[in-house]
Amino acid sequence: MFIEIAFIVTAIKFFFMPLYHSTDFEVHRNWLAVTHNLSYDKWYYDTTSEWTLDYPPFFAWLEYFLSHIAKYFDPEMLKVENINYKSDMTVMFQRLSVIALDCVFIYAAKRCSSAISNGNLLVYILLITNPGLLMVDHIHFQYNGFLFGILLLSIGSMIRCNFITSALWFAILLNFKHIFLYIAPVYVVYLLRVYCFTISSTDGVPTPWSTFSFGNLIKLGLAVLSVFSLSFGPFIDQIPQLISRLFPFKRGLCHAYWAPNFWALYNFADKVLQQLCLKLGIEFTSPEASMTGGLVKEYNHAILPTITPTITFILTVLSMLPALVKLWHLGADKRYRSMSFVRCLTICATCSFMFGWHVHEKAILMIIIPLTFLSVLGRADAKAYLYLSTLGHYSLFPLLFHKNLLPIKVFMLFTHSALAFHHLPLIYEVPKTKTNKSSGFQTLSGPEKCLSMHLNGLIIIFIYENVVHSALGLDKTLPFLPLMITSVYCAVGVFLFWISYYTYFLTFNTNKIPTFPTNTMSRFTLQKDK
């Protein structure tokens, strides 16, 4: 069944090959050319194209490897000076490379889902049919599936208590794409707690006694350092240049299309205050209108204080601290620590999404992917997944802005959401009794009803963006208004999700019997690999 589903999903991806692709297509074509023609000591210095190499060394070597296959499709794509080159064979190769590398994600999804004894097939299907990955990788064009596959391999190893293997996979991931640094603190705290401390326990319940293992710390350090040495070793003389490429802070607080995070709300508030000041006759220093002009650059707010990278870093760290402290305490309890690790991973990914510098809208997938895994492990996790998956994937719609793509992205989101909304509640159904006349997700709390109402509001947003806005003729005078509305509306939803799920994690009490229909941890098959 798993293999058949993988074949069907892979076959669907071939139909996306002739569709629109973004500037990321030229980005990766240029990287193929740079790594193929220049010696590695010049990779991070080349400026022939505006799309300079700004991923860690492992990804650069991946491009180098792919370039030696690409030359058999069309050698012209490997000429550095061929800016914006996209022959039919170039498009075919680029698309095929994403599909081929997706095998890592499919394998990792199968391996990770196999750690669950109940709902593993559903998790596998939800992962490999993720509409966000289909939209971003196979239409918009990127390699996120391959990267998230490595993340799932790391998570799967961690769940099976193969801590060194998990650390190795995560170190490899960081050297493919450094954005995953945001969730590195979760790995640091968890590995220190469960691997470097030997916890005395009785039937999984921790006791006050624990000893620190310097041997385990050394093994862990050597494993991680070996990966970084292999990656950065050849570039040791270029570290300052490499770092400047990996962390280009001059790109500004927000991406061209505001990611639905705290800064979208902040920017919107600044815009509203500008209009109020204009009406009240209050003078202020007016910045360029680039925040809604689709440009990527540094920007000074007109009314509110201008945000710097340092501020975003401090807010991100501070927002993560309570979750990391909670993880440290939960890590002592063998019954719940694996699930707590993935939950904390999800929360810290949300913190970085909410407060990080120059966050891309695609980063929402860093939250949705681990939350997908959790969706069959707890009722609260499932409800959180259903909400954020629908909202987060909808927030990616503006990436595919061509009108002919509207039916495709709506169909992908609708079918995936229908699958999740139908099958996830079935896992949590309990027998109806005289005192319990409901089952599944029929009973919603007050906050959950608010989230449900907010989710229904997407219908109104969708109708306005695709019908009303152009009907009123605003598509010519205010072309970026729909983008702002989508971003701000979804940002409110992500913020509500962050608060509710964070509260649930912080108040999770291992001393009380969980309110799930079955013992959650019985759904894990916590066995080390043979």
Short mmCIF file of C-alpha atoms in Angstrom, two decimals, residues 131-404:
data_model
loop_
_atom_site.label_atom_id
_atom_site.label_comp_id
_atom_site.label_asym_id
_atom_site.label_seq_id
_atom_site.Cartn_x
_atom_site.Cartn_y
_atom_site.Cartn_z
CA PRO A 131 -0.16 20.45 -0.82
CA GLY A 132 2.38 23.01 0.34
CA LEU A 133 5.29 20.88 -0.84
CA LEU A 134 3.52 20.18 -4.13
CA MET A 135 2.91 23.89 -4.70
CA VAL A 136 6.31 25.15 -3.56
CA ASP A 137 8.56 22.42 -4.97
CA HIS A 138 6.84 21.09 -8.07
CA ILE A 139 5.21 24.27 -9.36
CA HIS A 140 6.92 27.27 -7.78
CA PHE A 141 10.19 25.26 -7.78
CA GLN A 142 12.43 24.43 -4.83
CA TYR A 143 13.92 21.40 -3.06
CA ASN A 144 12.09 21.53 0.27
CA GLY A 145 10.85 17.93 0.13
CA PHE A 146 14.39 16.61 0.05
CA LEU A 147 15.34 18.78 3.04
CA PHE A 148 12.27 17.86 5.07
CA GLY A 149 13.04 14.24 4.28
CA ILE A 150 16.34 14.61 6.12
CA LEU A 151 14.50 16.27 9.01
CA LEU A 152 12.07 13.34 9.21
CA LEU A 153 14.98 10.89 9.20
CA SER A 154 16.39 12.78 12.17
CA ILE A 155 13.06 12.82 13.99
CA GLY A 156 12.52 9.12 13.31
CA SER A 157 15.95 8.28 14.70
CA MET A 158 15.29 10.40 17.78
CA ILE A 159 12.00 8.63 18.47
CA ARG A 160 13.78 5.27 18.24
CA CYS A 161 16.37 6.55 20.75
CA ASN A 162 19.18 6.47 18.16
CA PHE A 163 20.50 9.78 19.42
CA ILE A 164 23.83 9.90 17.58
CA THR A 165 22.15 9.00 14.29
CA SER A 166 19.55 11.70 14.86
CA ALA A 167 22.24 14.28 15.61
CA LEU A 168 24.15 13.27 12.49
CA TRP A 169 21.09 13.66 10.29
CA PHE A 170 20.32 17.05 11.77
CA ALA A 171 23.91 18.24 11.35
CA ILE A 172 23.75 17.13 7.71
CA LEU A 173 20.48 19.03 7.33
CA LEU A 174 22.02 22.24 8.71
CA ASN A 175 24.77 21.97 6.14
CA PHE A 176 22.22 21.69 3.35
CA LYS A 177 20.05 24.61 4.51
CA HIS A 178 20.86 26.76 7.51
CA ILE A 179 17.29 27.95 8.13
CA PHE A 180 16.88 24.86 10.30
CA LEU A 181 19.19 26.54 12.82
CA TYR A 182 15.99 27.92 14.29
CA ILE A 183 15.07 24.52 15.72
CA ALA A 184 18.63 23.59 16.73
CA PRO A 185 18.03 24.66 20.38
CA VAL A 186 15.42 21.90 20.67
CA TYR A 187 18.02 19.32 19.65
CA VAL A 188 20.60 20.77 22.03
CA VAL A 189 18.30 20.74 25.05
CA TYR A 190 16.77 17.34 24.31
CA LEU A 191 20.04 15.54 23.57
CA LEU A 192 21.67 16.99 26.67
CA ARG A 193 18.76 15.87 28.80
CA VAL A 194 18.09 12.38 27.48
CA TYR A 195 21.52 11.36 26.17
CA CYS A 196 24.13 13.18 28.21
CA PHE A 197 22.26 12.73 31.49
CA THR A 198 21.64 9.19 32.71
CA ILE A 199 18.24 9.42 34.35
CA SER A 200 17.31 7.02 37.11
CA SER A 201 13.70 5.93 36.79
CA THR A 202 11.15 3.36 37.85
CA ASP A 203 8.74 2.22 35.15
CA GLY A 204 9.64 5.26 33.13
CA VAL A 205 8.85 7.71 35.95
CA PRO A 206 11.93 9.84 36.69
CA THR A 207 13.54 9.99 40.12
CA PRO A 208 15.54 12.94 41.47
CA TRP A 209 18.85 11.22 40.72
CA SER A 210 20.73 11.64 37.44
CA THR A 211 24.37 11.58 36.40
CA PHE A 212 26.07 13.44 33.59
CA SER A 213 27.95 11.35 31.02
CA PHE A 214 31.00 13.13 29.62
CA GLY A 215 31.56 10.15 27.35
CA ASN A 216 28.19 10.62 25.68
CA LEU A 217 28.81 14.36 25.34
CA ILE A 218 32.13 13.69 23.61
CA LYS A 219 30.56 11.17 21.24
CA LEU A 220 27.79 13.61 20.44
CA GLY A 221 30.24 16.46 19.88
CA LEU A 222 32.51 14.40 17.65
CA ALA A 223 29.58 13.26 15.52
CA VAL A 224 28.35 16.81 14.92
CA LEU A 225 31.80 18.35 14.49
CA SER A 226 32.79 15.70 11.96
CA VAL A 227 29.86 16.72 9.73
CA PHE A 228 30.66 20.44 9.99
CA SER A 229 34.35 19.79 9.39
CA LEU A 230 33.55 17.82 6.26
CA SER A 231 31.24 20.60 5.07
CA PHE A 232 33.21 23.74 5.91
CA GLY A 233 36.72 22.28 5.81
CA PRO A 234 37.36 22.97 2.10
CA PHE A 235 36.13 26.55 2.61
CA ILE A 236 38.09 27.29 5.78
CA ASP A 237 39.85 30.27 4.15
CA GLN A 238 36.54 31.73 2.99
CA ILE A 239 34.52 31.59 6.20
CA PRO A 240 33.81 35.37 6.41
CA GLN A 241 32.62 35.44 2.79
CA LEU A 242 30.58 32.28 3.26
CA ILE A 243 28.94 33.65 6.41
CA SER A 244 28.07 36.91 4.62
CA ARG A 245 26.31 34.88 1.92
CA LEU A 246 24.43 32.66 4.39
CA PHE A 247 23.17 35.57 6.49
CA PRO A 248 22.34 38.48 4.15
CA PHE A 249 20.73 40.81 6.70
CA LYS A 250 20.40 43.63 4.15
CA ARG A 251 17.44 41.83 2.57
CA GLY A 252 15.12 43.46 5.06
CA LEU A 253 12.68 42.43 7.77
CA CYS A 254 10.09 40.91 5.45
CA HIS A 255 10.04 39.06 2.18
CA ALA A 256 8.36 40.53 -0.92
CA TYR A 257 5.12 38.84 0.08
CA TRP A 258 4.74 39.19 3.83
CA ALA A 259 4.89 35.86 5.58
CA PRO A 260 1.82 35.55 7.83
CA ASN A 261 3.68 36.22 11.06
CA PHE A 262 3.96 38.88 13.76
CA TRP A 263 5.79 41.29 11.48
CA ALA A 264 2.94 41.22 8.98
CA LEU A 265 0.68 42.46 11.78
CA TYR A 266 3.36 44.98 12.79
CA ASN A 267 3.70 46.31 9.23
CA PHE A 268 -0.07 46.50 8.88
CA ALA A 269 -0.37 48.43 12.13
CA ASP A 270 2.29 50.85 10.87
CA LYS A 271 0.32 51.37 7.64
CA VAL A 272 -2.91 52.01 9.58
CA LEU A 273 -1.17 54.49 11.87
CA GLN A 274 0.24 56.29 8.83
CA GLN A 275 -3.27 56.83 7.49
CA LEU A 276 -4.54 58.02 10.87
CA CYS A 277 -1.67 60.52 11.12
CA LEU A 278 -2.42 61.82 7.65
CA LYS A 279 -6.08 62.37 8.51
CA LEU A 280 -5.19 64.05 11.80
CA GLY A 281 -2.54 66.22 10.16
CA ILE A 282 0.30 64.76 12.21
CA GLU A 283 3.66 64.95 10.46
CA PHE A 284 5.90 61.91 10.20
CA THR A 285 8.84 60.72 8.15
CA SER A 286 7.35 58.76 5.26
CA PRO A 287 9.39 55.76 4.08
CA GLU A 288 9.30 54.30 0.61
CA ALA A 289 6.16 52.29 -0.06
CA SER A 290 8.20 49.17 -0.64
CA MET A 291 6.56 47.16 2.09
CA THR A 292 3.58 46.54 -0.14
CA GLY A 293 5.31 46.96 -3.45
CA GLY A 294 6.59 43.45 -3.87
CA LEU A 295 10.23 44.42 -3.35
CA VAL A 296 12.88 42.89 -1.11
CA LYS A 297 14.96 45.52 0.65
CA GLU A 298 15.62 47.28 3.93
CA TYR A 299 12.70 49.32 5.16
CA ASN A 300 12.12 51.92 7.86
CA HIS A 301 8.72 52.03 9.49
CA ALA A 302 6.97 55.39 9.45
CA ILE A 303 5.33 55.43 12.90
CA LEU A 304 6.36 52.33 14.82
CA PRO A 305 10.02 51.70 15.76
CA THR A 306 12.09 50.21 12.96
CA ILE A 307 12.98 46.58 13.61
CA THR A 308 16.58 45.38 13.38
CA PRO A 309 17.95 41.82 13.10
CA THR A 310 19.07 41.99 16.73
CA ILE A 311 15.52 42.67 17.91
CA THR A 312 14.14 39.73 15.94
CA PHE A 313 16.86 37.46 17.34
CA ILE A 314 16.12 38.48 20.94
CA LEU A 315 12.37 38.05 20.52
CA THR A 316 12.83 34.65 18.88
CA VAL A 317 15.08 33.38 21.67
CA LEU A 318 12.86 34.75 24.44
CA SER A 319 9.75 33.21 22.88
CA MET A 320 11.44 29.79 22.75
CA LEU A 321 12.75 29.73 26.32
CA PRO A 322 9.58 28.57 28.12
CA ALA A 323 9.16 25.67 25.68
CA LEU A 324 12.81 24.64 26.05
CA VAL A 325 12.54 24.71 29.86
CA LYS A 326 9.40 22.58 29.68
CA LEU A 327 11.14 20.16 27.32
CA TRP A 328 14.01 19.79 29.79
CA HIS A 329 11.59 18.68 32.49
CA LEU A 330 9.53 16.44 30.22
CA GLY A 331 12.73 14.87 28.88
CA ALA A 332 13.18 13.14 32.22
CA ASP A 333 9.99 11.13 31.71
CA LYS A 334 10.50 8.28 29.25
CA ARG A 335 6.76 7.87 28.75
CA TYR A 336 6.27 11.22 27.06
CA ARG A 337 9.64 12.60 26.07
CA SER A 338 9.63 11.52 22.40
CA MET A 339 6.28 13.17 21.77
CA SER A 340 7.38 16.21 23.78
CA PHE A 341 10.45 16.56 21.57
CA VAL A 342 8.36 16.77 18.39
CA ARG A 343 5.88 19.12 20.05
CA CYS A 344 8.66 21.43 21.20
CA LEU A 345 10.17 21.25 17.71
CA THR A 346 6.83 22.44 16.31
CA ILE A 347 6.53 25.26 18.83
CA CYS A 348 10.08 26.56 18.34
CA ALA A 349 9.60 26.43 14.57
CA THR A 350 6.50 28.57 15.10
CA CYS A 351 8.45 30.99 17.31
CA SER A 352 11.06 31.46 14.59
CA PHE A 353 8.34 31.86 11.98
CA MET A 354 6.56 34.47 14.07
CA PHE A 355 9.56 36.62 15.03
CA GLY A 356 12.44 35.72 12.68
CA TRP A 357 14.20 38.08 10.28
CA HIS A 358 13.20 37.99 6.60
CA VAL A 359 10.98 34.94 7.03
CA HIS A 360 9.75 33.38 3.80
CA GLU A 361 6.10 32.36 3.60
CA LYS A 362 7.29 28.84 2.71
CA ALA A 363 8.73 28.47 6.22
CA ILE A 364 5.22 27.61 7.43
CA LEU A 365 6.00 24.08 6.24
CA MET A 366 8.60 23.76 9.00
CA ILE A 367 5.68 23.86 11.42
CA ILE A 368 3.18 21.80 9.46
CA ILE A 369 5.48 18.83 8.69
CA PRO A 370 6.25 17.81 12.32
CA LEU A 371 2.68 18.69 13.32
CA THR A 372 1.48 16.19 10.71
CA PHE A 373 3.39 13.47 12.54
CA LEU A 374 1.79 14.50 15.84
CA SER A 375 -1.74 14.58 14.43
CA VAL A 376 -2.41 10.90 15.22
CA LEU A 377 -0.83 11.02 18.67
CA GLY A 378 -3.19 13.34 20.52
CA ARG A 379 -6.57 14.94 20.05
CA ALA A 380 -5.24 18.43 20.72
CA ASP A 381 -2.43 17.86 18.20
CA ALA A 382 -4.90 16.66 15.59
CA LYS A 383 -7.15 19.70 16.02
CA ALA A 384 -4.12 21.99 15.83
CA TYR A 385 -2.98 20.25 12.66
CA LEU A 386 -6.36 20.50 10.95
CA TYR A 387 -6.47 24.21 11.64
CA LEU A 388 -2.89 25.18 10.79
CA SER A 389 -2.63 22.87 7.80
CA THR A 390 -5.64 24.47 6.15
CA LEU A 391 -4.65 28.02 7.08
CA GLY A 392 -0.93 27.61 6.36
CA HIS A 393 -1.40 25.99 2.98
CA TYR A 394 -3.92 28.65 2.01
CA SER A 395 -1.34 31.32 2.91
CA LEU A 396 0.88 29.88 0.15
CA PHE A 397 -1.71 30.57 -2.56
CA PRO A 398 -0.22 33.96 -3.56
CA LEU A 399 3.00 32.20 -4.57
CA LEU A 400 1.09 30.72 -7.51
CA PHE A 401 -0.42 33.96 -8.74
CA HIS A 402 -1.29 32.94 -12.30
CA LYS A 403 -5.03 32.64 -12.81
CA ASN A 404 -4.74 29.29 -14.60
#
